[in-house]
mmCIF file with all atom_site columns, C-alpha atoms in Angstrom:
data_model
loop_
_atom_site.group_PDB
_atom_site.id
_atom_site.type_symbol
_atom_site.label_atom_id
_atom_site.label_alt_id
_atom_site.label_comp_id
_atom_site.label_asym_id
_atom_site.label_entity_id
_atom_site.label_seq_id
_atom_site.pdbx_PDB_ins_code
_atom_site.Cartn_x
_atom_site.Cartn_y
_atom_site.Cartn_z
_atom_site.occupancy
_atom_site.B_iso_or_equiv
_atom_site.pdbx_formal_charge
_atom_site.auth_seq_id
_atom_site.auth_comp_id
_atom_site.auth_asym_id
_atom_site.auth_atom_id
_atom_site.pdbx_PDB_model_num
ATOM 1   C CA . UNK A 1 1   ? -14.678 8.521   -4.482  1.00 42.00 ? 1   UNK A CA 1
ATOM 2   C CA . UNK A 1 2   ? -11.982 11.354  -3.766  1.00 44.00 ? 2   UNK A CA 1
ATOM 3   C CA . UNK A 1 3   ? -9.768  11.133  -1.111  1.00 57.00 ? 3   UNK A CA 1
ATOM 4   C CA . UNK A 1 4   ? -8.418  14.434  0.378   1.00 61.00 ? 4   UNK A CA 1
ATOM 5   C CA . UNK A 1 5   ? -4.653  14.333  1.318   1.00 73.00 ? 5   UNK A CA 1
ATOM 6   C CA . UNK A 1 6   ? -5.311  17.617  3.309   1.00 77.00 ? 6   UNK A CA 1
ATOM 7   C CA . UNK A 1 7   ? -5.009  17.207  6.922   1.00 79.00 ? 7   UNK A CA 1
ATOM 8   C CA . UNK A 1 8   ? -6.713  19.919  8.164   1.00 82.00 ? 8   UNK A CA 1
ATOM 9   C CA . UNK A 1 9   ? -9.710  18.167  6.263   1.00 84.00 ? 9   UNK A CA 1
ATOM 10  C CA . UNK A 1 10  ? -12.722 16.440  8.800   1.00 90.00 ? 10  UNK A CA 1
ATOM 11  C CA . UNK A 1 11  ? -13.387 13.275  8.829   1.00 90.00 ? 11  UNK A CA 1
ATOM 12  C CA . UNK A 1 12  ? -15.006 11.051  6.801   1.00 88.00 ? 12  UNK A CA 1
ATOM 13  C CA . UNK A 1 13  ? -18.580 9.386   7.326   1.00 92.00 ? 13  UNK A CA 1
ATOM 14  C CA . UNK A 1 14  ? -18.951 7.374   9.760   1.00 94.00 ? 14  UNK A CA 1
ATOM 15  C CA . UNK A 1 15  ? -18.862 3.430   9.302   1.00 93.00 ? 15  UNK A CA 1
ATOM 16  C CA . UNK A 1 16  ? -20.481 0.743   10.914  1.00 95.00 ? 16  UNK A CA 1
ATOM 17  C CA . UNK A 1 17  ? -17.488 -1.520  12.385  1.00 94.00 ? 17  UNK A CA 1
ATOM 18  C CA . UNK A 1 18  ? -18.549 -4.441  10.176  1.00 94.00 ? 18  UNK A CA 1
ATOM 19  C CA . UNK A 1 19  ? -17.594 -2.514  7.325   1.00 93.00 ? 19  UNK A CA 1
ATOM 20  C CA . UNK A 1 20  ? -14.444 -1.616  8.605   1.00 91.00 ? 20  UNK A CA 1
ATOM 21  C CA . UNK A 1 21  ? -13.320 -5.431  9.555   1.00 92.00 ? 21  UNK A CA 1
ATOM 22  C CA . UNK A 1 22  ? -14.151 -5.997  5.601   1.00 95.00 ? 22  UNK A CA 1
ATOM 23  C CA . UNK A 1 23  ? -11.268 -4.338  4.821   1.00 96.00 ? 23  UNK A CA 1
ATOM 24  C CA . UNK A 1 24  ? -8.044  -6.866  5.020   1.00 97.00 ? 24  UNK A CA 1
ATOM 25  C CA . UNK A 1 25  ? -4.836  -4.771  6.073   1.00 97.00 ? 25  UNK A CA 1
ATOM 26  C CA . UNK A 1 26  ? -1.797  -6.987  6.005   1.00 98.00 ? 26  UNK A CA 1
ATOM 27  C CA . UNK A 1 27  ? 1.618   -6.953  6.934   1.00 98.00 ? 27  UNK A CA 1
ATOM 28  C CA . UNK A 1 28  ? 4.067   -7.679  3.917   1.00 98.00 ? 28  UNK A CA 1
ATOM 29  C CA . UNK A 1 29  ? 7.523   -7.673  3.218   1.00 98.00 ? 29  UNK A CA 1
ATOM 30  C CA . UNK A 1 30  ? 9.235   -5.910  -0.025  1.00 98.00 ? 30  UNK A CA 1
ATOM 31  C CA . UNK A 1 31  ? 11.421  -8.715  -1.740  1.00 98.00 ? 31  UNK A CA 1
ATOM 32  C CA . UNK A 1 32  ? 11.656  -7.218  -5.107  1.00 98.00 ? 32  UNK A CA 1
ATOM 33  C CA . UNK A 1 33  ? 11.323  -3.737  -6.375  1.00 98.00 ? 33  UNK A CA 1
ATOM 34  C CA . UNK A 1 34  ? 12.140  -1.386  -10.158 1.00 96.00 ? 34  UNK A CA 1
ATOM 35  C CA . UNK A 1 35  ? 11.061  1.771   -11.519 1.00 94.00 ? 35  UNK A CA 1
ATOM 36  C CA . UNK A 1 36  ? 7.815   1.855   -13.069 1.00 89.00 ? 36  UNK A CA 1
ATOM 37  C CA . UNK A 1 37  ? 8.508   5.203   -15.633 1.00 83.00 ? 37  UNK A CA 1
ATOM 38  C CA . UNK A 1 38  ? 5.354   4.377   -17.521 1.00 80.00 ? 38  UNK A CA 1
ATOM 39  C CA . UNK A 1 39  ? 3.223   5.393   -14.465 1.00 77.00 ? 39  UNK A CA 1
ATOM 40  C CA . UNK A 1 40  ? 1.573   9.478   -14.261 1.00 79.00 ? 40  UNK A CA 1
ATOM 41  C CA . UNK A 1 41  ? 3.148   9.750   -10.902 1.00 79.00 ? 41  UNK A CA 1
ATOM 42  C CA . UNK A 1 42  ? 6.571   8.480   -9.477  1.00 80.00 ? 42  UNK A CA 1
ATOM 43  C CA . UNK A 1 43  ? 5.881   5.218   -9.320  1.00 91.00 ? 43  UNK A CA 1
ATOM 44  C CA . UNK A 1 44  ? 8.155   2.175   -8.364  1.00 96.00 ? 44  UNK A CA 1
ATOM 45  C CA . UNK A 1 45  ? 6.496   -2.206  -8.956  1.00 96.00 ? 45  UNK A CA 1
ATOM 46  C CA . UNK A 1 46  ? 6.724   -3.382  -5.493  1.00 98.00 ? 46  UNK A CA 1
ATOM 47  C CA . UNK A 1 47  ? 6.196   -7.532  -5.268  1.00 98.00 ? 47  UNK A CA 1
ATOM 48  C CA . UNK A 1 48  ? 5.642   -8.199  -1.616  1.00 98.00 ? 48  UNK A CA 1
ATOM 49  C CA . UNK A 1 49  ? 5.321   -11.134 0.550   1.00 98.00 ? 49  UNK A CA 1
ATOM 50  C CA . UNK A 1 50  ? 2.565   -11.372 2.744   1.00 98.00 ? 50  UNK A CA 1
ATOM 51  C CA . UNK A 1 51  ? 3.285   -14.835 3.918   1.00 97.00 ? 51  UNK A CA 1
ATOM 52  C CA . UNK A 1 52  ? 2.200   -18.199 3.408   1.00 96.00 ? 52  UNK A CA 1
ATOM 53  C CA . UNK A 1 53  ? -1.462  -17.334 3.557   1.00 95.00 ? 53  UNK A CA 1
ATOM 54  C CA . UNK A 1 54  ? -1.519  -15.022 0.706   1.00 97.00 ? 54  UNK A CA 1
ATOM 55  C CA . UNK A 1 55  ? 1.595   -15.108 -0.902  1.00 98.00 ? 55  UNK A CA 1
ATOM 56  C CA . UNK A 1 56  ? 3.852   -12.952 -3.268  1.00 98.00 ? 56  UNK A CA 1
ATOM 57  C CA . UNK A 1 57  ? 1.696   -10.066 -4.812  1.00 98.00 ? 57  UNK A CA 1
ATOM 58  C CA . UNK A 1 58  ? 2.471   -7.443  -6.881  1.00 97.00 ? 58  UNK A CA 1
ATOM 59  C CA . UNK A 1 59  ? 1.590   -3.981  -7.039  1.00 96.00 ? 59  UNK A CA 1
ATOM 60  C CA . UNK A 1 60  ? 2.353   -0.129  -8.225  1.00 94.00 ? 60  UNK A CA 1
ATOM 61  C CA . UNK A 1 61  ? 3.251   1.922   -6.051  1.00 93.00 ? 61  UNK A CA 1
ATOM 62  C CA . UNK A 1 62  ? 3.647   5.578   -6.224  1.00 92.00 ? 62  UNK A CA 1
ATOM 63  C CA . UNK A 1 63  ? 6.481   5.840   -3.642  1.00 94.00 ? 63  UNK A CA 1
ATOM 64  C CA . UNK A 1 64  ? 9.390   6.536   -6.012  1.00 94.00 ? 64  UNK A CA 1
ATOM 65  C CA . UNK A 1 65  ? 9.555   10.065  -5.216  1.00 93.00 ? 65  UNK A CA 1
ATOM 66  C CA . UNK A 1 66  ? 10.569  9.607   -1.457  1.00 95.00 ? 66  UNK A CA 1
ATOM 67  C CA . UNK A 1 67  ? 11.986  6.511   -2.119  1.00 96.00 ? 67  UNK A CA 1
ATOM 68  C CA . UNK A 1 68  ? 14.993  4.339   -3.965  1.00 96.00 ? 68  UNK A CA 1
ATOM 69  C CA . UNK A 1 69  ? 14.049  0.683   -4.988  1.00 97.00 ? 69  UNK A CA 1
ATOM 70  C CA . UNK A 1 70  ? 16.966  -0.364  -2.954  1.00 97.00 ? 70  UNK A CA 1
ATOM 71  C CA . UNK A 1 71  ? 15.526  1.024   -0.046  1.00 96.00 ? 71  UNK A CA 1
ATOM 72  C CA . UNK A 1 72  ? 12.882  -0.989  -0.297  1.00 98.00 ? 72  UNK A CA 1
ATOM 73  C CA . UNK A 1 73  ? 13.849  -4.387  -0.294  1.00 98.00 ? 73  UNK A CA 1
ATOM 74  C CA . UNK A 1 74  ? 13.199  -6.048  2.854   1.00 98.00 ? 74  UNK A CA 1
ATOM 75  C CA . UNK A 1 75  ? 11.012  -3.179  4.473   1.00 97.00 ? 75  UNK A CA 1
ATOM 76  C CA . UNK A 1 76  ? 7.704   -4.202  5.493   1.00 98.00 ? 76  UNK A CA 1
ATOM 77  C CA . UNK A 1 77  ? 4.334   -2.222  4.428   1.00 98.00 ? 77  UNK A CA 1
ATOM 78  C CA . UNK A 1 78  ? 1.364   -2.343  5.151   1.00 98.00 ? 78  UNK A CA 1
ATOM 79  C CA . UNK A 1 79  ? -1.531  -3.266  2.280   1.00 98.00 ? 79  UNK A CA 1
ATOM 80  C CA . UNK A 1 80  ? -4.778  -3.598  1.654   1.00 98.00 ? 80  UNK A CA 1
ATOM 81  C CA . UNK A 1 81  ? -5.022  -7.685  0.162   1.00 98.00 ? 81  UNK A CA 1
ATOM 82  C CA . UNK A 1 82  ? -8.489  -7.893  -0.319  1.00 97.00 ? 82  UNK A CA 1
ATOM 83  C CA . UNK A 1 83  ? -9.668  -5.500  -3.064  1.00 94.00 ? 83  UNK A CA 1
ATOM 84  C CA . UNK A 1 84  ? -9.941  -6.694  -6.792  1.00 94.00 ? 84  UNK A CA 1
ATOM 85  C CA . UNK A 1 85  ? -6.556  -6.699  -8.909  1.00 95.00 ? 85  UNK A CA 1
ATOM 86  C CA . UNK A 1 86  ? -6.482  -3.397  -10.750 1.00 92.00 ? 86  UNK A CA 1
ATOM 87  C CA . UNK A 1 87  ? -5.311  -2.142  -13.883 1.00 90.00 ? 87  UNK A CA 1
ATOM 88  C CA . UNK A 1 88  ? -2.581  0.119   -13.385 1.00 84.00 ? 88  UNK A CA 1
ATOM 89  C CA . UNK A 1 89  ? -1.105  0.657   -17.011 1.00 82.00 ? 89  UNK A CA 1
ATOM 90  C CA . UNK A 1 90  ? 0.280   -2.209  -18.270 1.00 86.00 ? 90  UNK A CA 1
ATOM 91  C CA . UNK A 1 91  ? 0.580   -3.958  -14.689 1.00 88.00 ? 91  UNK A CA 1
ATOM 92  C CA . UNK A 1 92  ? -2.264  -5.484  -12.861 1.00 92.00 ? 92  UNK A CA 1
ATOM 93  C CA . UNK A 1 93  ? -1.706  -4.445  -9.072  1.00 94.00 ? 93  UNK A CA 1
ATOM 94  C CA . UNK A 1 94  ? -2.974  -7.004  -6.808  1.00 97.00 ? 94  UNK A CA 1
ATOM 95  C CA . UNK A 1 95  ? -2.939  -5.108  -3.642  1.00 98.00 ? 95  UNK A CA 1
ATOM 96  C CA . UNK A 1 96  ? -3.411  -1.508  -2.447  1.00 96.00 ? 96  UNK A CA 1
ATOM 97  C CA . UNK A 1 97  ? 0.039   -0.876  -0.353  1.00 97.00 ? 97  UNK A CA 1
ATOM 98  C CA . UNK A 1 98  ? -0.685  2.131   2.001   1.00 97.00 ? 98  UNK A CA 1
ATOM 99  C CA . UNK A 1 99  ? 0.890   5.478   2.725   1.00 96.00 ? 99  UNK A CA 1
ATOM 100 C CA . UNK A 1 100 ? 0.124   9.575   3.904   1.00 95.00 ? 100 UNK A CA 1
ATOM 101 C CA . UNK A 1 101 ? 0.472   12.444  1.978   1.00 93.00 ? 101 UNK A CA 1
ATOM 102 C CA . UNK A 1 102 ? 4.042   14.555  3.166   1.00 93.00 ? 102 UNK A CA 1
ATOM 103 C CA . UNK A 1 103 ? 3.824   18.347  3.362   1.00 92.00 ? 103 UNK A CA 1
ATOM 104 C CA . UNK A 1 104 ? 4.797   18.310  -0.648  1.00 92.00 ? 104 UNK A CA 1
ATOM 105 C CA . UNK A 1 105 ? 1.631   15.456  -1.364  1.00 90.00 ? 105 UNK A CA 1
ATOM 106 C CA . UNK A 1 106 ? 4.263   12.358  -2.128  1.00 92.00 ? 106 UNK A CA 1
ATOM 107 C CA . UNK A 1 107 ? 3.581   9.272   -0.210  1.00 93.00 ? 107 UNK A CA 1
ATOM 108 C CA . UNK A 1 108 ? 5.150   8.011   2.717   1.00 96.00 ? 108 UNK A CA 1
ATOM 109 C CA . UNK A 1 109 ? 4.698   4.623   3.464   1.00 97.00 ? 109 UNK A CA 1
ATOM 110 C CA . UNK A 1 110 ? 2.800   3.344   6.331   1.00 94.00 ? 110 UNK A CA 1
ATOM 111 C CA . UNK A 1 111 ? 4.720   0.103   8.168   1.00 92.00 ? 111 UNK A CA 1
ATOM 112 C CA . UNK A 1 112 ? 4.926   -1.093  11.731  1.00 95.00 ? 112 UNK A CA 1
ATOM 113 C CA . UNK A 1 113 ? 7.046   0.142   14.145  1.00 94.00 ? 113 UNK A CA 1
ATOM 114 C CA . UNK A 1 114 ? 8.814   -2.959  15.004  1.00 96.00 ? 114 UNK A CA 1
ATOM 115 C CA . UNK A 1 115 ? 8.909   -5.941  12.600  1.00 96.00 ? 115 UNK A CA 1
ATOM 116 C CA . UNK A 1 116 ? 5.962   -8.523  13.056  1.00 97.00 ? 116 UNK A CA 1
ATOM 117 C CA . UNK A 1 117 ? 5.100   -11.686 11.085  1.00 98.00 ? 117 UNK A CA 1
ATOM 118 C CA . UNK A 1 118 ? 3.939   -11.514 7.487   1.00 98.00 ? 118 UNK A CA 1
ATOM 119 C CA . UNK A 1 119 ? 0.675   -11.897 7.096   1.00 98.00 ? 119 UNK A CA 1
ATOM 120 C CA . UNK A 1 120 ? -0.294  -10.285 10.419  1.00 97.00 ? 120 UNK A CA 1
ATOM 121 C CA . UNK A 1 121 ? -3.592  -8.781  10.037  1.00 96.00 ? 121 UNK A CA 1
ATOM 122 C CA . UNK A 1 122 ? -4.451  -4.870  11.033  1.00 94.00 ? 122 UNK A CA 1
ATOM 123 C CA . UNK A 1 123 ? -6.733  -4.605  14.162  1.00 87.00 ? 123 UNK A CA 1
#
């Protein structure tokens, strides 16, 4: 599957709203975050709490370029929690923390607009 950053490009497929409620978007908050240099892109190891239903998990994240570690810390994200750990060089990322594409094609992150529970569920 490729995903195309470009905004002017049309929508995807449709999807039946089952398949959409498979996917588990949760709130999270940062609590620890370091470079990651041996990622290809800017990449920063993000461990985030999602509460006591899920827990700590980790993940790479390739933020670094619009943002500092320090930033980080204490920010909430959003992520998906419910796809299979990956691979991600030498780290297995256990959650898929989500973001758009700026004018330049380095993610921004993608967090609430007012600070909710951990945990709490995109619906």
């Amino acid at each position: 599957m490729h995903l195309d950053h470009d905004p002017a490009a049309p929508a995807g497929e449709p999807i039946a709203f089952d398949d959409f409620l498979k996917v588990d978007i949760r709130i999270g908050t940062v609590i620890a975050a370091e470079p990651y240099p041996q990622a290809r892109k800017p990449s920063l190891l993000l461990r985030i709490d999602f509460g006591p239903g899920i827990g700590v998990r980790k993940t790479s994240a390739q933020v670094a370029a619009n943002y500092t570690p320090e930033a980080l810390i204490g920010r909430q994200v959003a992520a998906v929690v419910n796809f299979p750990p990956r691979q991600i060089g030498k780290v297995m990322s256990e959650v898929l923390t989500l973001g758009f594409a700026d004018e330049e094609g380095r993610v921004v992150l993608f967090a609430p607009d007012q600070p909710v529970p951990n945990g709490s569920r995109l619906f």
